[in-house]
Short mmCIF file of C-alpha atoms in Angstrom, two decimals:
data_model
loop_
_atom_site.label_atom_id
_atom_site.label_comp_id
_atom_site.label_asym_id
_atom_site.label_seq_id
_atom_site.Cartn_x
_atom_site.Cartn_y
_atom_site.Cartn_z
CA MET E 1 1.82 -15.07 -34.65
CA PRO E 2 2.35 -12.73 -31.71
CA GLY E 3 -0.78 -10.88 -30.63
CA THR E 4 -3.07 -13.80 -31.76
CA GLU E 5 -3.04 -15.75 -28.04
CA THR E 6 -5.78 -15.06 -25.89
CA ALA E 7 -3.07 -14.89 -23.07
CA TYR E 8 0.26 -13.35 -22.21
CA GLN E 9 3.26 -15.76 -21.80
CA PRO E 10 3.80 -15.50 -18.02
CA THR E 11 7.52 -14.73 -17.24
CA ASP E 12 9.88 -14.66 -14.35
CA ARG E 13 9.33 -10.53 -13.89
CA THR E 14 5.36 -10.97 -14.57
CA VAL E 15 4.75 -13.95 -11.97
CA PRO E 16 4.63 -12.30 -8.49
CA THR E 17 6.07 -14.14 -5.43
CA ARG E 18 3.02 -13.61 -3.41
CA SER E 19 -0.66 -13.57 -4.03
CA ARG E 20 -0.44 -15.27 -7.26
CA GLU E 21 -4.06 -15.82 -7.47
CA ARG E 22 -4.69 -11.82 -7.96
CA ALA E 23 -1.98 -12.52 -11.11
CA ALA E 24 -3.84 -12.64 -14.55
CA TYR E 25 -2.46 -12.73 -18.18
CA ASP E 26 -5.66 -12.65 -20.23
CA ARG E 27 -5.10 -10.33 -23.11
CA GLU E 28 -8.55 -8.60 -23.30
CA LEU E 29 -8.83 -8.39 -19.66
CA VAL E 30 -5.47 -6.27 -19.83
CA HIS E 31 -6.44 -4.46 -22.51
CA ALA E 32 -9.65 -3.56 -20.78
CA ILE E 33 -7.55 -2.45 -17.61
CA LEU E 34 -5.42 0.15 -20.12
CA ASP E 35 -8.35 1.47 -21.78
CA ALA E 36 -9.92 2.47 -18.63
CA ALA E 37 -7.44 4.55 -17.65
CA TYR E 38 -4.82 7.14 -19.25
CA VAL E 39 -2.69 7.94 -16.98
CA CYS E 40 0.42 5.55 -16.45
CA HIS E 41 3.63 5.76 -13.86
CA LEU E 42 6.53 4.88 -16.11
CA GLY E 43 9.57 3.66 -14.36
CA PHE E 44 12.91 3.94 -16.27
CA VAL E 45 16.71 4.04 -14.94
CA ARG E 46 18.86 7.06 -14.74
CA ASP E 47 22.37 6.68 -13.28
CA GLY E 48 21.49 3.40 -11.95
CA ALA E 49 18.87 4.98 -10.15
CA PRO E 50 15.14 4.20 -10.45
CA VAL E 51 12.65 7.34 -11.78
CA VAL E 52 8.91 7.03 -11.99
CA LEU E 53 7.06 9.49 -13.71
CA PRO E 54 3.54 10.14 -14.48
CA THR E 55 2.57 10.12 -18.26
CA LEU E 56 -0.28 9.86 -20.36
CA TYR E 57 -0.33 6.90 -22.75
CA GLY E 58 -2.37 5.52 -25.37
CA ARG E 59 -2.98 1.93 -26.88
CA VAL E 60 -2.95 0.78 -30.64
CA GLY E 61 -3.69 -3.17 -30.82
CA GLU E 62 -0.71 -4.50 -28.97
CA ARG E 63 1.20 -1.37 -28.41
CA LEU E 64 1.40 1.42 -25.99
CA TYR E 65 2.48 4.72 -26.94
CA VAL E 66 3.54 7.77 -24.14
CA HIS E 67 4.56 11.14 -25.60
CA GLY E 68 6.67 14.18 -24.56
CA SER E 69 8.88 16.58 -25.29
CA THR E 70 12.09 16.18 -27.37
CA GLY E 71 13.98 17.69 -24.57
CA SER E 72 12.49 15.38 -22.15
CA ARG E 73 14.50 13.28 -20.26
CA PRO E 74 13.10 9.84 -21.21
CA LEU E 75 12.56 10.41 -24.49
CA ARG E 76 16.14 11.97 -24.54
CA MET E 77 17.33 8.60 -23.38
CA ALA E 78 15.24 6.49 -25.23
CA GLY E 79 16.28 8.37 -28.19
CA GLN E 80 20.29 8.18 -27.56
CA ALA E 81 20.10 4.38 -26.06
CA ASP E 82 20.42 1.33 -28.34
CA PRO E 83 18.62 -0.64 -28.67
CA GLY E 84 15.71 1.41 -26.65
CA LEU E 85 15.30 2.40 -23.14
CA PRO E 86 14.37 -0.63 -20.14
CA VAL E 87 10.97 0.80 -19.15
CA CYS E 88 8.04 -0.36 -16.53
CA LEU E 89 4.92 0.83 -17.58
CA THR E 90 1.88 0.33 -14.74
CA VAL E 91 -1.72 1.35 -14.62
CA THR E 92 -3.69 1.07 -11.41
CA HIS E 93 -7.24 1.88 -10.53
CA VAL E 94 -8.29 1.70 -7.44
CA ASP E 95 -11.94 0.38 -6.91
CA GLY E 96 -12.55 0.05 -3.41
CA LEU E 97 -11.58 0.38 0.19
CA VAL E 98 -11.62 -3.05 1.98
CA LEU E 99 -12.12 -2.32 5.50
CA ALA E 100 -11.44 -5.67 7.84
CA ARG E 101 -12.05 -5.83 11.48
CA SER E 102 -8.43 -6.26 11.93
CA ALA E 103 -5.85 -3.60 10.72
CA PHE E 104 -3.56 -6.41 9.20
CA HIS E 105 -6.83 -7.58 6.57
CA HIS E 106 -7.47 -3.96 5.33
CA SER E 107 -6.73 -3.78 1.81
CA LEU E 108 -7.89 -2.43 -1.36
CA ASN E 109 -9.98 -3.58 -4.42
CA TYR E 110 -8.15 -2.61 -7.61
CA ARG E 111 -7.10 -3.41 -11.11
CA SER E 112 -3.46 -3.03 -12.27
CA VAL E 113 -1.42 -3.97 -15.40
CA VAL E 114 2.22 -3.91 -15.58
CA VAL E 115 4.23 -3.52 -18.65
CA HIS E 116 8.03 -4.64 -18.83
CA GLY E 117 10.08 -4.05 -22.18
CA THR E 118 12.19 -1.59 -23.84
CA ALA E 119 10.72 1.36 -25.20
CA HIS E 120 11.77 2.95 -28.46
CA GLN E 121 11.53 6.16 -30.39
CA VAL E 122 9.15 6.30 -33.27
CA THR E 123 10.15 7.78 -36.20
CA ASP E 124 7.65 6.61 -38.89
CA ALA E 125 5.50 9.89 -39.24
CA ASP E 126 2.24 8.03 -40.20
CA GLU E 127 3.00 5.97 -36.80
CA LYS E 128 3.89 8.94 -34.77
CA ARG E 129 0.60 10.71 -35.98
CA THR E 130 -1.48 7.55 -34.99
CA ALA E 131 0.15 7.38 -31.66
CA LEU E 132 -0.62 10.91 -30.89
CA ASP E 133 -4.20 10.52 -32.14
CA ALA E 134 -4.45 7.43 -29.65
CA LEU E 135 -2.97 9.50 -26.73
CA VAL E 136 -5.52 12.10 -27.38
CA ASP E 137 -8.69 9.86 -27.88
CA HIS E 138 -7.47 7.45 -24.76
CA VAL E 139 -8.40 10.62 -22.61
CA VAL E 140 -11.58 11.51 -24.10
CA PRO E 141 -12.65 9.11 -26.98
CA GLY E 142 -13.49 11.06 -29.85
CA ARG E 143 -11.36 14.02 -29.62
CA SER E 144 -8.95 14.03 -31.87
CA ALA E 145 -11.30 14.54 -34.85
CA ASP E 146 -12.33 17.37 -33.12
CA SER E 147 -9.37 19.49 -32.83
CA ARG E 148 -6.90 21.13 -34.87
CA PRO E 149 -4.28 18.09 -35.77
CA ALA E 150 -0.55 18.78 -35.07
CA ASN E 151 1.34 20.80 -37.62
CA GLY E 152 5.23 20.03 -38.77
CA LYS E 153 6.41 22.03 -35.94
CA GLU E 154 4.54 20.80 -33.25
CA LEU E 155 4.90 17.32 -34.56
CA ALA E 156 8.92 17.84 -34.35
CA ALA E 157 8.77 19.36 -31.18
CA THR E 158 6.74 16.06 -29.84
CA ALA E 159 9.05 12.62 -29.44
CA VAL E 160 6.54 9.33 -28.98
CA LEU E 161 7.33 6.11 -27.28
CA ARG E 162 6.68 2.71 -28.40
CA LEU E 163 6.37 0.05 -26.03
CA ASP E 164 5.05 -3.48 -27.00
CA LEU E 165 2.91 -5.53 -25.13
CA ALA E 166 4.53 -8.93 -24.42
CA GLU E 167 5.68 -8.95 -21.48
CA VAL E 168 2.60 -8.24 -19.59
CA SER E 169 0.25 -8.89 -15.99
CA ALA E 170 -2.61 -7.94 -14.52
CA LYS E 171 -3.23 -8.28 -10.81
CA LEU E 172 -6.71 -7.79 -9.48
CA ARG E 173 -8.45 -7.75 -5.90
CA THR E 174 -12.21 -7.80 -5.73
CA GLY E 175 -14.78 -8.54 -3.18
CA GLY E 176 -15.09 -8.10 0.97
CA PRO E 177 -12.68 -8.67 3.58
CA ASN E 178 -11.04 -11.73 4.75
CA ASP E 179 -11.19 -11.41 8.39
CA GLU E 180 -9.90 -14.36 10.59
CA PRO E 181 -12.67 -16.83 11.76
CA GLU E 182 -11.76 -15.34 15.52
CA ASP E 183 -12.53 -11.70 14.59
CA LEU E 184 -16.20 -12.20 13.32
CA GLY E 185 -17.37 -11.01 16.69
CA LEU E 186 -15.42 -7.58 16.95
CA PRO E 187 -17.83 -4.59 17.18
CA HIS E 188 -16.22 -2.68 14.15
CA TRP E 189 -18.01 -2.10 10.87
CA THR E 190 -16.62 -4.06 7.98
CA GLY E 191 -17.29 -3.90 4.18
CA VAL E 192 -16.44 -1.74 1.15
CA VAL E 193 -16.81 1.41 0.46
CA PRO E 194 -16.73 2.03 -3.11
CA VAL E 195 -14.16 4.11 -5.11
CA ARG E 196 -14.34 5.19 -8.76
CA THR E 197 -13.52 8.74 -10.85
CA ALA E 198 -16.02 11.07 -11.37
CA TYR E 199 -16.01 14.10 -13.94
CA GLY E 200 -17.40 16.96 -12.97
CA ALA E 201 -19.54 19.26 -15.75
CA PRO E 202 -17.29 20.78 -18.07
CA VAL E 203 -16.00 24.42 -17.58
CA PRO E 204 -15.64 26.21 -21.09
CA ALA E 205 -12.87 28.36 -21.49
CA ASP E 206 -13.12 32.39 -20.72
CA ASP E 207 -12.45 32.56 -24.46
CA MET E 208 -14.85 30.22 -25.77
CA ASP E 209 -17.25 31.23 -28.32
CA PRO E 210 -20.30 30.28 -26.31
CA SER E 211 -22.40 28.98 -28.96
CA VAL E 212 -19.91 26.33 -29.49
CA PRO E 213 -22.27 23.11 -28.12
CA LEU E 214 -21.08 20.70 -25.49
CA PRO E 215 -19.92 17.39 -27.87
CA GLY E 216 -21.70 14.26 -27.08
CA TYR E 217 -18.34 12.85 -26.54
CA LEU E 218 -18.02 15.08 -23.38
CA ALA E 219 -21.46 14.14 -22.43
CA ALA E 220 -20.80 10.53 -22.30
CA LEU E 221 -17.79 10.92 -20.03
CA MET T 1 17.73 21.30 11.59
CA PRO T 2 16.20 18.70 8.83
CA GLY T 3 12.30 19.23 8.76
CA THR T 4 12.24 22.82 9.88
CA GLU T 5 12.70 24.79 6.57
CA THR T 6 9.41 25.92 4.59
CA ALA T 7 11.04 24.11 1.43
CA TYR T 8 13.06 21.05 -0.23
CA GLN T 9 15.90 21.72 -1.02
CA PRO T 10 16.28 21.36 -4.96
CA THR T 11 18.78 18.59 -6.50
CA ASP T 12 19.83 17.66 -10.09
CA ARG T 13 17.08 14.95 -9.75
CA THR T 14 14.20 16.98 -8.73
CA VAL T 15 14.58 20.08 -11.40
CA PRO T 16 12.77 18.95 -14.49
CA THR T 17 14.34 19.55 -17.66
CA ARG T 18 11.27 21.02 -19.25
CA SER T 19 8.13 23.06 -17.39
CA ARG T 20 10.26 24.22 -14.48
CA GLU T 21 7.53 26.76 -13.33
CA ARG T 22 5.24 23.78 -13.08
CA ALA T 23 7.90 22.14 -10.06
CA ALA T 24 7.25 23.35 -6.43
CA TYR T 25 9.94 22.27 -3.44
CA ASP T 26 7.28 23.69 -0.66
CA ARG T 27 7.21 21.68 2.17
CA GLU T 28 3.26 22.13 3.48
CA LEU T 29 2.32 21.91 -0.66
CA VAL T 30 3.92 18.14 -0.64
CA HIS T 31 2.71 17.07 2.41
CA ALA T 32 -1.08 18.10 1.33
CA ILE T 33 -0.55 16.54 -1.85
CA LEU T 34 0.96 13.32 -0.30
CA ASP T 35 -1.83 13.53 2.29
CA ALA T 36 -4.74 13.76 -0.33
CA ALA T 37 -3.75 10.26 -1.69
CA TYR T 38 -3.06 6.90 -0.48
CA VAL T 39 -1.82 4.90 -3.50
CA CYS T 40 1.60 5.77 -4.75
CA HIS T 41 3.94 4.04 -7.65
CA LEU T 42 7.01 2.84 -6.16
CA GLY T 43 9.70 2.33 -8.47
CA PHE T 44 13.18 0.29 -7.90
CA VAL T 45 15.72 -1.46 -10.06
CA ARG T 46 15.88 -5.05 -10.28
CA ASP T 47 18.40 -6.81 -12.26
CA GLY T 48 19.49 -3.71 -13.87
CA ALA T 49 15.77 -3.19 -15.28
CA PRO T 50 13.01 -0.74 -13.79
CA VAL T 51 10.23 -2.59 -11.79
CA VAL T 52 6.78 -0.29 -10.87
CA LEU T 53 4.40 -1.15 -8.37
CA PRO T 54 1.36 0.59 -6.96
CA THR T 55 1.20 0.14 -3.16
CA LEU T 56 -0.26 2.00 -0.29
CA TYR T 57 1.85 4.24 1.74
CA GLY T 58 1.50 6.77 4.71
CA ARG T 59 3.15 9.43 6.24
CA VAL T 60 4.52 10.47 9.63
CA GLY T 61 6.23 13.75 9.40
CA GLU T 62 8.97 13.73 7.01
CA ARG T 63 9.09 9.97 6.75
CA LEU T 64 7.02 7.59 4.31
CA TYR T 65 6.18 4.35 5.11
CA VAL T 66 5.14 1.45 2.59
CA HIS T 67 4.52 -2.13 3.44
CA GLY T 68 4.37 -5.80 2.45
CA SER T 69 4.82 -9.55 2.92
CA THR T 70 8.13 -10.26 4.20
CA GLY T 71 8.43 -12.37 0.89
CA SER T 72 7.43 -9.36 -1.46
CA ARG T 73 10.51 -8.79 -3.74
CA PRO T 74 11.02 -4.94 -3.01
CA LEU T 75 10.67 -5.42 0.82
CA ARG T 76 13.42 -8.55 0.35
CA MET T 77 15.73 -6.56 -1.40
CA ALA T 78 15.89 -3.63 1.18
CA GLY T 79 16.35 -6.25 4.00
CA GLN T 80 18.93 -7.65 1.91
CA ALA T 81 20.74 -4.50 0.26
CA ASP T 82 23.05 -2.48 2.07
CA PRO T 83 22.92 0.25 2.86
CA GLY T 84 19.25 0.04 1.68
CA LEU T 85 17.09 0.08 -1.56
CA PRO T 86 17.58 3.19 -3.95
CA VAL T 87 13.70 3.72 -5.08
CA CYS T 88 11.40 6.62 -6.41
CA LEU T 89 8.16 7.20 -5.17
CA THR T 90 5.46 9.16 -6.87
CA VAL T 91 2.19 10.53 -6.21
CA THR T 92 -0.54 11.53 -8.76
CA HIS T 93 -3.76 13.26 -8.74
CA VAL T 94 -5.72 14.07 -11.83
CA ASP T 95 -7.68 17.30 -11.11
CA GLY T 96 -8.83 18.08 -14.89
CA LEU T 97 -9.08 17.20 -18.57
CA VAL T 98 -7.53 19.95 -20.62
CA LEU T 99 -9.11 19.89 -23.68
CA ALA T 100 -7.59 22.89 -26.41
CA ARG T 101 -8.72 23.62 -29.79
CA SER T 102 -5.22 21.94 -31.01
CA ALA T 103 -4.44 18.04 -30.46
CA PHE T 104 -0.66 19.68 -29.27
CA HIS T 105 -1.98 21.60 -26.35
CA HIS T 106 -4.30 18.88 -24.75
CA SER T 107 -2.89 18.79 -21.37
CA LEU T 108 -4.21 17.30 -17.85
CA ASN T 109 -4.42 19.32 -14.57
CA TYR T 110 -2.47 17.26 -12.02
CA ARG T 111 -0.65 17.90 -8.75
CA SER T 112 2.15 15.05 -8.42
CA VAL T 113 4.87 14.34 -5.94
CA VAL T 114 8.37 12.46 -6.92
CA VAL T 115 10.16 11.61 -3.89
CA HIS T 116 14.01 10.08 -4.68
CA GLY T 117 15.83 7.90 -1.65
CA THR T 118 17.24 4.88 -0.32
CA ALA T 119 14.51 2.88 1.31
CA HIS T 120 15.44 1.02 4.61
CA GLN T 121 13.46 -1.62 6.51
CA VAL T 122 12.11 -0.78 9.69
CA THR T 123 13.26 -2.55 12.59
CA ASP T 124 12.00 -0.97 15.69
CA ALA T 125 8.70 -2.32 16.98
CA ASP T 126 7.33 1.09 18.04
CA GLU T 127 8.59 2.59 14.77
CA LYS T 128 6.75 -0.35 12.74
CA ARG T 129 3.30 0.21 14.72
CA THR T 130 3.29 3.64 14.13
CA ALA T 131 4.10 2.99 10.53
CA LEU T 132 1.32 0.48 10.34
CA ASP T 133 -1.10 2.83 11.86
CA ALA T 134 -0.22 5.47 9.48
CA LEU T 135 -1.11 3.41 6.61
CA VAL T 136 -4.29 2.67 7.82
CA ASP T 137 -5.31 5.78 8.70
CA HIS T 138 -4.05 7.66 5.55
CA VAL T 139 -6.49 5.40 3.81
CA VAL T 140 -9.26 6.32 6.12
CA PRO T 141 -8.57 8.67 8.88
CA GLY T 142 -9.46 7.47 12.03
CA ARG T 143 -10.05 3.84 10.97
CA SER T 144 -6.82 2.56 12.96
CA ALA T 145 -8.35 3.10 16.49
CA ASP T 146 -11.57 1.49 15.01
CA SER T 147 -9.66 -1.85 14.25
CA ARG T 148 -8.12 -5.25 16.01
CA PRO T 149 -4.40 -4.06 16.07
CA ALA T 150 -1.61 -6.44 14.64
CA ASN T 151 -0.76 -9.10 16.58
CA GLY T 152 2.67 -10.46 17.10
CA LYS T 153 2.36 -13.36 14.38
CA GLU T 154 0.76 -10.24 11.93
CA LEU T 155 3.76 -7.98 12.73
CA ALA T 156 6.19 -10.66 11.98
CA ALA T 157 4.46 -11.39 8.64
CA THR T 158 4.63 -7.50 7.65
CA ALA T 159 7.77 -5.98 6.52
CA VAL T 160 7.72 -1.88 6.49
CA LEU T 161 10.16 0.41 4.44
CA ARG T 162 11.11 3.76 5.43
CA LEU T 163 11.45 6.62 3.24
CA ASP T 164 13.01 9.87 4.25
CA LEU T 165 11.37 13.22 3.03
CA ALA T 166 14.67 14.77 1.69
CA GLU T 167 14.89 14.76 -2.04
CA VAL T 168 11.26 15.68 -2.83
CA SER T 169 9.45 17.83 -5.48
CA ALA T 170 6.29 18.60 -6.59
CA LYS T 171 4.56 19.34 -10.11
CA LEU T 172 1.24 21.03 -10.67
CA ARG T 173 -0.94 22.40 -13.73
CA THR T 174 -3.88 24.27 -12.85
CA GLY T 175 -6.14 26.45 -15.35
CA GLY T 176 -7.58 26.40 -18.70
CA PRO T 177 -6.02 25.28 -22.12
CA ASN T 178 -3.06 27.52 -23.85
CA ASP T 179 -4.15 27.67 -27.06
CA GLU T 180 -2.11 29.44 -30.13
CA PRO T 181 -3.52 32.69 -30.74
CA GLU T 182 -4.25 31.63 -34.35
CA ASP T 183 -6.27 28.67 -33.37
CA LEU T 184 -8.80 30.46 -31.02
CA GLY T 185 -11.37 31.43 -33.55
CA LEU T 186 -11.34 27.48 -34.49
CA PRO T 187 -15.07 26.11 -33.86
CA HIS T 188 -14.07 22.96 -31.14
CA TRP T 189 -15.63 23.26 -27.49
CA THR T 190 -12.71 24.07 -25.47
CA GLY T 191 -12.32 24.02 -21.51
CA VAL T 192 -11.83 21.78 -18.80
CA VAL T 193 -13.32 18.53 -17.23
CA PRO T 194 -12.95 18.22 -13.69
CA VAL T 195 -11.97 14.92 -12.64
CA ARG T 196 -11.95 13.88 -8.68
CA THR T 197 -12.19 10.62 -6.84
CA ALA T 198 -15.46 9.91 -5.60
CA TYR T 199 -16.72 7.58 -2.64
CA GLY T 200 -19.94 5.20 -2.91
CA ALA T 201 -22.03 4.47 -0.14
CA PRO T 202 -20.37 1.69 2.01
CA VAL T 203 -21.45 -1.66 1.47
CA PRO T 204 -21.42 -3.79 4.67
CA ALA T 205 -19.84 -7.16 4.48
CA ASP T 206 -22.25 -10.08 4.72
CA ASP T 207 -21.36 -11.56 7.81
CA MET T 208 -21.59 -7.82 9.65
CA ASP T 209 -23.60 -7.50 12.71
CA PRO T 210 -26.26 -5.11 10.86
CA SER T 211 -26.44 -3.28 14.60
CA VAL T 212 -22.99 -2.18 14.02
CA PRO T 213 -23.51 1.56 13.00
CA LEU T 214 -21.40 3.25 10.00
CA PRO T 215 -18.82 5.33 11.59
CA GLY T 216 -18.49 8.88 11.52
CA TYR T 217 -15.32 8.65 9.61
CA LEU T 218 -16.63 6.66 6.65
CA ALA T 219 -19.86 9.00 6.33
CA ALA T 220 -16.93 11.99 6.46
CA LEU T 221 -14.85 10.56 3.50
#
């Protein structure tokens, strides 16, 4: 039964040609990397050339969702295309700058997930609502329940694409620099500079009633 | 003369089908967005399907450079392909989470640049060295001068791709939520949560001579 194995099955496309030791297919790891971000880079082919656009995504089990205006190019293309739009959806976290003694061994610590597959327009109204809630909650957990849900006109103006998690890999680098033995005595600072995403203090809109309290889910970001 | 105009010429590919007011072609703005990041998402087409991989990049004037093992797929493809490898290189900064009263008007503040073009392998040795220095300095300004330069073997193992900045656009969103007038009285917190990249305290490698001081360029990150 799909979705019950603990790992995604590697394919030709998901086995890297190099740094294979950095590739991983563990389902929980993939989910964790996906759930820790909310912006992906979605690639598709238009007139034979690649296009890569940043966009929000949400996850519901083994499905990812992206959304956009019904007028946007990839969403129109997925709607026209039968059977769907071939895409590559990539999510990347940078965790650290790795400074080696040699320029060659400089690197980044990172976690990334690459999903290959075919995106399909969501036509079921319930699935569309679930997907849109997931998109909002992916950015700010708990927010969909604390905002006015989309009305019929807004739903009609929003297209949602579904991409199954089937051909998926993660790639990670952790740890310090890997210098050549003969470089160890060189007088350059070497180590890792940690990198993370930081959230500033929430700034209320000018027209917000100042008696509305800051929600707990924002304080928890 | 290319590179002297103050803006990139819009093309069919760089004029969005929607939110046109967010698109920009100003050269200084594009450079600023590119220079404030160091990871891009590089898209190319393999066997008719899109592939999107995260990778480092550097900028030298109106040229971007990416690098990789001579064995990596896109670099091999660019070397094999004549006249080069069609790519789309995208850089995205997330600046804020925009929380509207309605789920529909939730958004992100962001700055992104999309570059369409054809990547070519760099074969000139001087250009390759310049590109590799730019890659290192793009992540940590000043670092290339404070590390052991690549030797002949390392240079031979590294392929560099060049992508001219010609078909380029930026896209930005700033400011607060744009709620519908009839939603202004709803009791949901609304505003912007600022997002930024934060650097932690540099962690020296275990085998580093502790008398090596922390360089000024790291303290300035």
